[in-house]
Short mmCIF file of C-alpha atoms in Angstrom, two decimals:
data_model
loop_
_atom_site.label_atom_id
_atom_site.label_comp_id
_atom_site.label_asym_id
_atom_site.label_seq_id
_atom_site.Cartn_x
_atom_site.Cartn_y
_atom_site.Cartn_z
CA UNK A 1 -62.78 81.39 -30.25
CA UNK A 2 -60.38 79.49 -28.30
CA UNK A 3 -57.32 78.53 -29.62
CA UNK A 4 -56.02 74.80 -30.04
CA UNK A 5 -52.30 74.78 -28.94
CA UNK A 6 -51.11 71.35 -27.84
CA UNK A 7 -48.26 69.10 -29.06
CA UNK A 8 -48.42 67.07 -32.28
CA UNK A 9 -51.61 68.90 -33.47
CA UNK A 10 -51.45 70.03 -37.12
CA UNK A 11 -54.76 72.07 -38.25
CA UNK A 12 -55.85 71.58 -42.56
CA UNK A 13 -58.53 73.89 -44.07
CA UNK A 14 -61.62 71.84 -46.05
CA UNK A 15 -62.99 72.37 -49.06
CA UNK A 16 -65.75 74.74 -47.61
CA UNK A 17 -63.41 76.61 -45.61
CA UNK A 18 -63.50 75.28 -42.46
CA UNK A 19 -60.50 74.14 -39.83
CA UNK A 20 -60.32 70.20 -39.04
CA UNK A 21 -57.60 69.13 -36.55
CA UNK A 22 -55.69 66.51 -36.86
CA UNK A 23 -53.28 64.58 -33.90
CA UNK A 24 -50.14 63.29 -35.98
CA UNK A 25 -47.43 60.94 -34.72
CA UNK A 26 -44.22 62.23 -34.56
CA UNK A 27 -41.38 60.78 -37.28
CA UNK A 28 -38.80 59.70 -34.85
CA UNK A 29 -41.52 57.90 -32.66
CA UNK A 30 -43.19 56.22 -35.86
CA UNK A 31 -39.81 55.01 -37.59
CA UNK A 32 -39.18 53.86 -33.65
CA UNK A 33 -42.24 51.37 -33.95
CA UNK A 34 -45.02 53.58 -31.75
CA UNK A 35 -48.03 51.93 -32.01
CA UNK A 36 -50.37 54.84 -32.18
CA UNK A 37 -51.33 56.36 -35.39
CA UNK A 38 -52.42 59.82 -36.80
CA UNK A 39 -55.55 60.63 -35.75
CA UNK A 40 -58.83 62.72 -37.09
CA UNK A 41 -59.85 65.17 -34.01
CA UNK A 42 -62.61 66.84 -35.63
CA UNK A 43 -63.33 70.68 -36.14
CA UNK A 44 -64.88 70.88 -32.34
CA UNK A 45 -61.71 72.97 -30.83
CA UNK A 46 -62.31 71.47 -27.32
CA UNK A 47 -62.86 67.44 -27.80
CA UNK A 48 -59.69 68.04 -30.39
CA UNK A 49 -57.57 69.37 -27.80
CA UNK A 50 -58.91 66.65 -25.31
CA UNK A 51 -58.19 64.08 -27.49
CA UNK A 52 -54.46 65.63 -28.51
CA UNK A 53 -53.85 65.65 -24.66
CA UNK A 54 -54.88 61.79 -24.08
CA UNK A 55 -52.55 60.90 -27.75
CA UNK A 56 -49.56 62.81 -25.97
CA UNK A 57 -49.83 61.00 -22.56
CA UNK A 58 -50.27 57.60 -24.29
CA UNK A 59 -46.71 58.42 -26.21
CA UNK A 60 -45.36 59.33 -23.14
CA UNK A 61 -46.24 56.44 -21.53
CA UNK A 62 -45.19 54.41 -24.64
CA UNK A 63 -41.28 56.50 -24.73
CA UNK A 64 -41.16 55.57 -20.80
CA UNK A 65 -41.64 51.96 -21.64
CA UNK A 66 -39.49 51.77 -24.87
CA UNK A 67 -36.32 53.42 -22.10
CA UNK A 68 -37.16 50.88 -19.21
CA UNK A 69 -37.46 48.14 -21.72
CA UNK A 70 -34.15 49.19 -23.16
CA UNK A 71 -32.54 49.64 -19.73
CA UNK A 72 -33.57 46.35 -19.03
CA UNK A 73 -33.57 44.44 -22.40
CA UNK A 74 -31.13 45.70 -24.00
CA UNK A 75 -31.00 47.95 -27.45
CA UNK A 76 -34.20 47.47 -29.39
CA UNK A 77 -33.92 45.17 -32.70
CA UNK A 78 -33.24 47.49 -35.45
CA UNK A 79 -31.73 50.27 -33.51
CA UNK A 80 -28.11 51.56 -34.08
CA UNK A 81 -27.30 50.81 -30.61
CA UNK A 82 -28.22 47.40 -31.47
CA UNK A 83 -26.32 47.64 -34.89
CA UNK A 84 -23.31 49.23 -32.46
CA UNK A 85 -23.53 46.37 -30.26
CA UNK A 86 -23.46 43.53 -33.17
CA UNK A 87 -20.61 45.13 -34.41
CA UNK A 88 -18.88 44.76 -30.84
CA UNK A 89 -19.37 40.95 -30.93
CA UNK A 90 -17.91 40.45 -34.68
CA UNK A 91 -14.46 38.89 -35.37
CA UNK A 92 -14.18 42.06 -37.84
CA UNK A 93 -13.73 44.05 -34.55
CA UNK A 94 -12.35 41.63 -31.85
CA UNK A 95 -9.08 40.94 -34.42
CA UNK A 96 -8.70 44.19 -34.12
CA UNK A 97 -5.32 45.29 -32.28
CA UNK A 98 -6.14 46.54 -28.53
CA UNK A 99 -5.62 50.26 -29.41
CA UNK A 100 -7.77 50.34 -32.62
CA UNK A 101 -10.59 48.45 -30.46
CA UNK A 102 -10.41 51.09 -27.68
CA UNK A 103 -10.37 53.99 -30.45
CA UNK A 104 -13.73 52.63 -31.74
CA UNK A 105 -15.20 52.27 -28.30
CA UNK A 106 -14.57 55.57 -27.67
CA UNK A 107 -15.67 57.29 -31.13
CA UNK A 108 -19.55 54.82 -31.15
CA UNK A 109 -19.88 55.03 -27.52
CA UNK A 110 -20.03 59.33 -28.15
CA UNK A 111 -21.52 58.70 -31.23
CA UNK A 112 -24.43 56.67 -29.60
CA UNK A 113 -24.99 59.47 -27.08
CA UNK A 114 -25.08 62.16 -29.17
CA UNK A 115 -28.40 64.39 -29.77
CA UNK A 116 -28.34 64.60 -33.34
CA UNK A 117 -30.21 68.13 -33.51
CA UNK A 118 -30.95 71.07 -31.17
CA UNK A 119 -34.73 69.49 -30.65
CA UNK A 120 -33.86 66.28 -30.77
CA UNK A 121 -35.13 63.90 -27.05
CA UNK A 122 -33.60 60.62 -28.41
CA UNK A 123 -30.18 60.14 -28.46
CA UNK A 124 -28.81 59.09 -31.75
CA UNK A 125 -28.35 55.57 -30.74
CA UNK A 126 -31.81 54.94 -29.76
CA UNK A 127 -32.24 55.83 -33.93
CA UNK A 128 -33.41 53.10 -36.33
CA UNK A 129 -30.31 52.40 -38.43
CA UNK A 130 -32.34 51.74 -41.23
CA UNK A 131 -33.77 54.78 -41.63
CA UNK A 132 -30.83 57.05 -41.25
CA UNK A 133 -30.19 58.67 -44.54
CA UNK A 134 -27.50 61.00 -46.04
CA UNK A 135 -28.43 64.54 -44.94
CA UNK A 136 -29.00 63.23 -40.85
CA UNK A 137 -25.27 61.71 -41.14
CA UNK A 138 -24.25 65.22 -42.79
CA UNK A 139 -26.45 67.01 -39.38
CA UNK A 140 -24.99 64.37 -37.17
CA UNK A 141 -21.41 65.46 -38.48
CA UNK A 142 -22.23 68.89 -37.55
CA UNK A 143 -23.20 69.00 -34.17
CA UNK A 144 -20.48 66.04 -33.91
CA UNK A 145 -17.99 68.92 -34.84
CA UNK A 146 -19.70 71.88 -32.57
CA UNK A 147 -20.09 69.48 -29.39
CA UNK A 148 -22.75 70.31 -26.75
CA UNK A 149 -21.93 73.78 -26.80
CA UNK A 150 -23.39 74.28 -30.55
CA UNK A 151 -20.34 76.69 -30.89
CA UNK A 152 -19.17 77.21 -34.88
CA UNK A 153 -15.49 78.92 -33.38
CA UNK A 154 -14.74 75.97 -31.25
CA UNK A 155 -15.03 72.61 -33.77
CA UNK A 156 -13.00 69.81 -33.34
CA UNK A 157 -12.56 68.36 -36.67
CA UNK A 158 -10.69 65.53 -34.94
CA UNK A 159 -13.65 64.43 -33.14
CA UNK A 160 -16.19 64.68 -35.92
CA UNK A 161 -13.71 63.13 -38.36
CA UNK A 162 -13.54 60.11 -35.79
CA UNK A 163 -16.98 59.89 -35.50
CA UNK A 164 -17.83 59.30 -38.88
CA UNK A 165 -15.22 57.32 -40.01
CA UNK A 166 -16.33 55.03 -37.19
CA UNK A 167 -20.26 55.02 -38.14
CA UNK A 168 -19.13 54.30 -41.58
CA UNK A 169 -17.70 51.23 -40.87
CA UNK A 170 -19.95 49.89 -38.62
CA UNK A 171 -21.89 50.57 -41.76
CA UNK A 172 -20.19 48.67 -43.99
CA UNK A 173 -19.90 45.38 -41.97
CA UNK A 174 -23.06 45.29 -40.35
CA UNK A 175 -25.37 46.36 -43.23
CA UNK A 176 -23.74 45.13 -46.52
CA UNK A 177 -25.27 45.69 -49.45
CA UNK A 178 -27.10 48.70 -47.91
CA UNK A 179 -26.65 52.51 -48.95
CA UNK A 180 -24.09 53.66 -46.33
CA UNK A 181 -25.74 57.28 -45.57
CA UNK A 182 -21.58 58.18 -44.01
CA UNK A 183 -20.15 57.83 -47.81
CA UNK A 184 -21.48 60.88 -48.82
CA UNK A 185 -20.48 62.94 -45.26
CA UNK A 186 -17.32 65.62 -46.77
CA UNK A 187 -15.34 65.61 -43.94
CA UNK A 188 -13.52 69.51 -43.13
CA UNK A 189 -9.86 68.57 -42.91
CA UNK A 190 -7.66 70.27 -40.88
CA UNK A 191 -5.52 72.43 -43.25
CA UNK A 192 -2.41 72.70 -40.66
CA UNK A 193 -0.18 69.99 -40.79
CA UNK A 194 1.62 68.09 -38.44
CA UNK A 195 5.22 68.98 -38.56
CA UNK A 196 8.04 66.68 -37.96
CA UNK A 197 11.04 67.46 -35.35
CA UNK A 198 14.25 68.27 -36.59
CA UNK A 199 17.39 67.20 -34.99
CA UNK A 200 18.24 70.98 -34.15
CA UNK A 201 15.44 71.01 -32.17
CA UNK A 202 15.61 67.73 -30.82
CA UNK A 203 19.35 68.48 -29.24
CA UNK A 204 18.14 71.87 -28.32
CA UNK A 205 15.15 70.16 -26.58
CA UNK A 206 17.03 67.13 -24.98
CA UNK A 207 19.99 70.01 -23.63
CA UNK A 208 17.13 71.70 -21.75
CA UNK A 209 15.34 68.56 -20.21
CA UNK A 210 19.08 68.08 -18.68
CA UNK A 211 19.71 71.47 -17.21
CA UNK A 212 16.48 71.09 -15.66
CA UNK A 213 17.62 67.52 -14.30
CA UNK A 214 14.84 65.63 -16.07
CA UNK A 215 16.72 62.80 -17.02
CA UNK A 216 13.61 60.94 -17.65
CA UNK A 217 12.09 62.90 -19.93
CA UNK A 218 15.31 63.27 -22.00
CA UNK A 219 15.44 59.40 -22.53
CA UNK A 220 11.68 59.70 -23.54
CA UNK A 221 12.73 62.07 -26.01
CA UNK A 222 15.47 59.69 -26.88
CA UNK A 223 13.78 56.52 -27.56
CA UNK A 224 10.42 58.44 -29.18
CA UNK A 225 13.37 60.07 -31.94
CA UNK A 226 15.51 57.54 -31.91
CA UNK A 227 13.59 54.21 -32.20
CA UNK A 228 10.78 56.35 -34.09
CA UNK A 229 7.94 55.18 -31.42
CA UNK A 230 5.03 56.65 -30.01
CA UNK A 231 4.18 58.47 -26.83
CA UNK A 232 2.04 55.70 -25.63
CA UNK A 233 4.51 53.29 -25.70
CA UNK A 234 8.07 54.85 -24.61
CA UNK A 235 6.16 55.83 -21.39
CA UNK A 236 5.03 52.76 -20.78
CA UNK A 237 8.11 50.59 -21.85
CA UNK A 238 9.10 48.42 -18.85
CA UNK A 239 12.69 46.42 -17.91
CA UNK A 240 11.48 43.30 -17.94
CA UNK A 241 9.70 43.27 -21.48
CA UNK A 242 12.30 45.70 -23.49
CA UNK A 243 15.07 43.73 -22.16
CA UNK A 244 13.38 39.97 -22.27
CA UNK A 245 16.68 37.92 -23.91
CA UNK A 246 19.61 39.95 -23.03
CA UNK A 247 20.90 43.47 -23.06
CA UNK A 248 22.38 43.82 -26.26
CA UNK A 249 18.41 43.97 -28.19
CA UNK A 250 15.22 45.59 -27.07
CA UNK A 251 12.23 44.85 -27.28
CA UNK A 252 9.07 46.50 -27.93
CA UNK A 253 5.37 45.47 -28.10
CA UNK A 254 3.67 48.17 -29.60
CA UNK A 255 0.26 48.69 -27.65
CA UNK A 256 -1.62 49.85 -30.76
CA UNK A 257 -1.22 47.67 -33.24
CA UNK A 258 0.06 44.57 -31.11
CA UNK A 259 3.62 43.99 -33.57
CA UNK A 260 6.70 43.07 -31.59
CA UNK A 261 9.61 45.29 -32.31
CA UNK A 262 13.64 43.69 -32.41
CA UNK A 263 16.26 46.24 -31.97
CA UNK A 264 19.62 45.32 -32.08
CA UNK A 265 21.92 48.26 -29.97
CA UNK A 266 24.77 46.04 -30.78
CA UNK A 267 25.19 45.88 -34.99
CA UNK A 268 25.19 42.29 -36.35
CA UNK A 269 28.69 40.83 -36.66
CA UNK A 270 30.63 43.53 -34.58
CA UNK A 271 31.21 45.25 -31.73
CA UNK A 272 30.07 48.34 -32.73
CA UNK A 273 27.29 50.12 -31.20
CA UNK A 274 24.44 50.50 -33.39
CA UNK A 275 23.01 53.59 -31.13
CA UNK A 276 26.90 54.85 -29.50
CA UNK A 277 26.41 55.09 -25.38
CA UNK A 278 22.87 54.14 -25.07
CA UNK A 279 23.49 50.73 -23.54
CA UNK A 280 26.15 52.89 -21.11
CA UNK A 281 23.14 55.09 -20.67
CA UNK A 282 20.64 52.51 -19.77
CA UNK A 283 23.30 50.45 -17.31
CA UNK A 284 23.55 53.96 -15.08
CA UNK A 285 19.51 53.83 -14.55
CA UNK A 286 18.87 52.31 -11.21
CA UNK A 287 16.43 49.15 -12.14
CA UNK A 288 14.30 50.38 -8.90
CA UNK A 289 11.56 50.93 -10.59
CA UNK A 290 9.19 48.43 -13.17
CA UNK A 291 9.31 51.15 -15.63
CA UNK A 292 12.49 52.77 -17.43
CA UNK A 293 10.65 56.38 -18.07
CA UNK A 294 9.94 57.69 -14.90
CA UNK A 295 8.78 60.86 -13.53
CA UNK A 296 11.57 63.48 -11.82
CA UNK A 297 9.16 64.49 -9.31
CA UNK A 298 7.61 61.14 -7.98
CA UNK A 299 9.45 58.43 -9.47
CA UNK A 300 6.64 56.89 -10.78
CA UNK A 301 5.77 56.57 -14.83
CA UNK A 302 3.93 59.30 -16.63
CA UNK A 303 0.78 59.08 -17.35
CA UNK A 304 -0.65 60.91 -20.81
CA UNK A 305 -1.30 63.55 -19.89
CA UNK A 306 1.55 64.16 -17.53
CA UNK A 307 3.70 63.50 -20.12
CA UNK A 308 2.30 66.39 -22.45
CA UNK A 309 2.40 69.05 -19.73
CA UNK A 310 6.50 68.47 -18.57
CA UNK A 311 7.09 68.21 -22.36
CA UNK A 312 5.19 71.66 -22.71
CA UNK A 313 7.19 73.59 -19.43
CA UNK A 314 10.60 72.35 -20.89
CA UNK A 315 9.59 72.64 -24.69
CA UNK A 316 8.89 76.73 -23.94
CA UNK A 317 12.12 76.96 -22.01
CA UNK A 318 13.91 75.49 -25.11
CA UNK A 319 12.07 77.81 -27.29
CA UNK A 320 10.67 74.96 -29.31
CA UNK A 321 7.76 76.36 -31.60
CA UNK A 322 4.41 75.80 -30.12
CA UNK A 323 3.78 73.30 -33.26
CA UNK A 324 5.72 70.53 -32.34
CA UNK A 325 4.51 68.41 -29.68
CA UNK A 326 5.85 65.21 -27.89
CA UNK A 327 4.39 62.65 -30.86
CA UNK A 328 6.35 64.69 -33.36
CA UNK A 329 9.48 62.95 -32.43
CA UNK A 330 7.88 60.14 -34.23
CA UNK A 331 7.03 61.92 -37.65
CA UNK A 332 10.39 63.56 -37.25
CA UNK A 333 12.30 60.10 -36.92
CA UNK A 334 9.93 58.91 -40.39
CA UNK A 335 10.93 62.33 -41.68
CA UNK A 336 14.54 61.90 -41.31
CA UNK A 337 14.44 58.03 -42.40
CA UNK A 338 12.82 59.38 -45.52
CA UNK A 339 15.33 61.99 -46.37
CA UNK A 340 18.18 59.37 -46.08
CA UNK A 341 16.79 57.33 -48.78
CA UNK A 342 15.32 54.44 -46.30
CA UNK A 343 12.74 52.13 -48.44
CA UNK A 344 9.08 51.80 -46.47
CA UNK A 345 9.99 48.43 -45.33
CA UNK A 346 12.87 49.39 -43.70
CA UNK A 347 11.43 52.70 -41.88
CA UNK A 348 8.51 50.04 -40.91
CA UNK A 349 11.16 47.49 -39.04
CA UNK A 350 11.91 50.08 -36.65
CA UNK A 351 8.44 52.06 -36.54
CA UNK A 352 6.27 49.60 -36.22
CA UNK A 353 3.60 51.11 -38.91
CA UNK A 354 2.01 47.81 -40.67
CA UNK A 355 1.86 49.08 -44.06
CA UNK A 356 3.16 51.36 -46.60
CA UNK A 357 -0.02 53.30 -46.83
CA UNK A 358 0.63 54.37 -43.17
CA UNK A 359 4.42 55.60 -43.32
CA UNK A 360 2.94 57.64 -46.06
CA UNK A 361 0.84 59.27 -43.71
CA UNK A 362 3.78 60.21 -41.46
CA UNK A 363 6.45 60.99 -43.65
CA UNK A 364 7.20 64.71 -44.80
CA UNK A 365 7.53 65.06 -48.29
CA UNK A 366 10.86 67.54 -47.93
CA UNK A 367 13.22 69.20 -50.59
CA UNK A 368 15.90 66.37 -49.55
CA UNK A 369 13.56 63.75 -50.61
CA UNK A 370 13.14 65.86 -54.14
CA UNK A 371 16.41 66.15 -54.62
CA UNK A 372 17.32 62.29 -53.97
CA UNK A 373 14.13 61.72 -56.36
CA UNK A 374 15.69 63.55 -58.61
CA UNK A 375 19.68 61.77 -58.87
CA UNK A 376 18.33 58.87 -58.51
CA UNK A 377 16.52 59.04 -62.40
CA UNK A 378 19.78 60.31 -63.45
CA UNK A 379 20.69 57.02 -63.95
CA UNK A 380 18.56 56.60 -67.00
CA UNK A 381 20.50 59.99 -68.82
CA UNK A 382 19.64 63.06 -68.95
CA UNK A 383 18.33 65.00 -72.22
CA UNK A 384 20.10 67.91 -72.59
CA UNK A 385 19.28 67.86 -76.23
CA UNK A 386 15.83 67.84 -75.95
CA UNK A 387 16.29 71.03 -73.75
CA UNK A 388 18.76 72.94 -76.23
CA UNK A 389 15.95 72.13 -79.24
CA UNK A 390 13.08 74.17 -77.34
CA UNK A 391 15.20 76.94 -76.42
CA UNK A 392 16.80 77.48 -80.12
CA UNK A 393 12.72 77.19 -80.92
CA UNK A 394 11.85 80.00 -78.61
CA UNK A 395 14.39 82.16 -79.70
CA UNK A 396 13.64 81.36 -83.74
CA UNK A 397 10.28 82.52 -82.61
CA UNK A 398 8.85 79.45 -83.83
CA UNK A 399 6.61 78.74 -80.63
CA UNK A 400 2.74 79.55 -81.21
CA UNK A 401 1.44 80.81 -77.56
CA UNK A 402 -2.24 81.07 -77.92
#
């Protein structure tokens, strides 16, 4: 008896104990809109394999055509390329600040040309949106996490975090009043936390940079601590736009979230520097050059990941832990703002951060901030009584402990 082995072919037992084949259309290719059906091939084992061989050519042909009509159509109605590409053209996204756009091109744009599973021949943006349920946004999340290698020991629960929290809101704004299938998705957090610089290690840091003669990366240092800004934009501050009124403010237009930055260096009303030397520092850099960071070797700014790999070389020589990287500076500026009893708004006039909810995110919760927590009530009393009662209680013996 020759045996039926072809794709798509499923085999049932009848009633009288026979084999009947049967040519069935796969899921992904029906919920795509393939216009062939599931077929009865009979019990004869060689017109059923025949006919299984014609039904896989024909959706062949008909995934060819679907790809070229995509290449040259555009995503198909329904799609979540399509649902990616509406969401693209909505004011939800374009008010977006240029940063946050670029962060969600980046997440869909992997997202869309991910293989969901290990068997998987469409990419996940060639999936009907509509169909996509809970557990494929929980499989999605995990191959998101493993990456093409399908390793477990190398996930990058940044990337898969991204991902998601991308998909979901595409979700919400594009298919309201729909189920969002990312709701559900429990995200593995990363249980190491960033951790802030200190000013110890700041010094220690900016002392090495200048025994090396990196003067540029020491000001980098400088204005990322000092001004509390990130990586992104102290690299990229230029002359013209930090110094656009006079010389005694600076200016910053933060790339991320687009919100224009005052700083006075002179304080209000006096003479008195508000950061002492920095405008004698900034007069002794030679305005050759658009940019004020500027590479020691070339001149020229840093880019990224430049930036990262001098901070690394000098950061080892300093003996700075391995933790703390260049956007620290930032969370250690919050940090530090925190533990002098700043208010959110007024760590947000020099960060940048557009709401309370986000300084949150970047300040330290440290035993100074306890301790300031805990004065600061003392200005309601303190009851000492209270205290002496359930001690003379304990020692009466009075105190049931069940």
């Amino acid at each position: 008896m020759q045996q039926v082995k072809a794709a798509n072919i499923q085999k049932k037992k009848t009633v009288d104990g026979s084999i009947t084949y049967w040519w069935v259309v796969p899921t992904k290719a029906r919920k795509a809109g393939c216009p062939l059906a599931t077929e009865k091939l009979g019990k004869d084992e060689q017109s059923a394999l025949s006919r299984a061989t014609m039904l896989n050519d024909m959706l062949n042909e008909w995934r060819k055509g679907r790809l070229a009509a995509e290449k040259a159509n555009g995503p198909v109605d329904g799609s979540v390329n399509a649902l990616v590409k509406k969401f693209y053209t909505d004011p939800v996204f374009k008010n977006k600040a240029p940063g946050t756009r670029k962060w969600y091109v980046e997440n869909l744009d992997a997202s869309l040309a991910l293989l969901p599973t290990d068997t998987a021949r469409l990419t996940f943006g060639r999936a009907s949106a509509k169909t996509v349920k809970p557990r494929h946004a929980d499989s999605f999340y995990k191959v998101a996490l493993m990456g093409k290698a399908r390793d477990p020991s190398a996930m990058h629960l940044g990337r898969g975090e991204a991902m998601v929290k991308a998909l979901k809101h595409v979700w919400n704004t594009q298919l309201k009043g729909q189920p969002n299938p990312w709701e559900t998705v429990t995200i593995i957090k990363n249980k190491k936390k960033a951790r802030p610089y200190t000013r110890f290690y700041y010094n220690q840091f900016v002392k090495m940079c200048i025994e090396e003669g990196d003067t540029g990366m020491a000001l980098a240092a400088f204005l990322a601590f000092e001004f509390a800004q990130r990586a992104g934009d102290v690299r990229t501050f230029t002359w013209e736009e930090c110094f656009r009124e006079n010389e005694n403010v600076f200016y910053i237009a933060q790339k991320k979230t687009g919100y224009d930055l005052r700083i006075p260096l002179i304080k209000p009303g006096t003479d008195q520097e508000t950061f002492p030397g920095l405008i004698k520092l900034l007069q002794s850099i030679p305005r050759t050059n658009k940019y004020i960071i500027t590479t020691k070797s070339t001149g020229t700014p840093y880019s990224s990941r430049h930036l990262n790999t001098i901070y690394r070389n000098l950061a080892r020589k300093a003996d700075i832990p391995r933790d703390l990287h260049f956007k620290c500076f930032r969370h250690g500026a919050m940090t530090e703002m925190a533990d002098a009893g700043a208010t959110s708004q007024e760590m947000m006039s020099l960060s940048g951060h557009l709401t309370t909810a986000m300084v949150d995110v970047y300040t330290s919760k440290s035993t100074t901030q306890t301790m300031n927590a805990i004065e600061k009530r003392r200005i309601f009393g303190w009851s000492e009584d209270a205290v002496k009662e359930i001690i003379a209680s304990y020692e009466r013996g009075e105190v049931v402990q069940e």
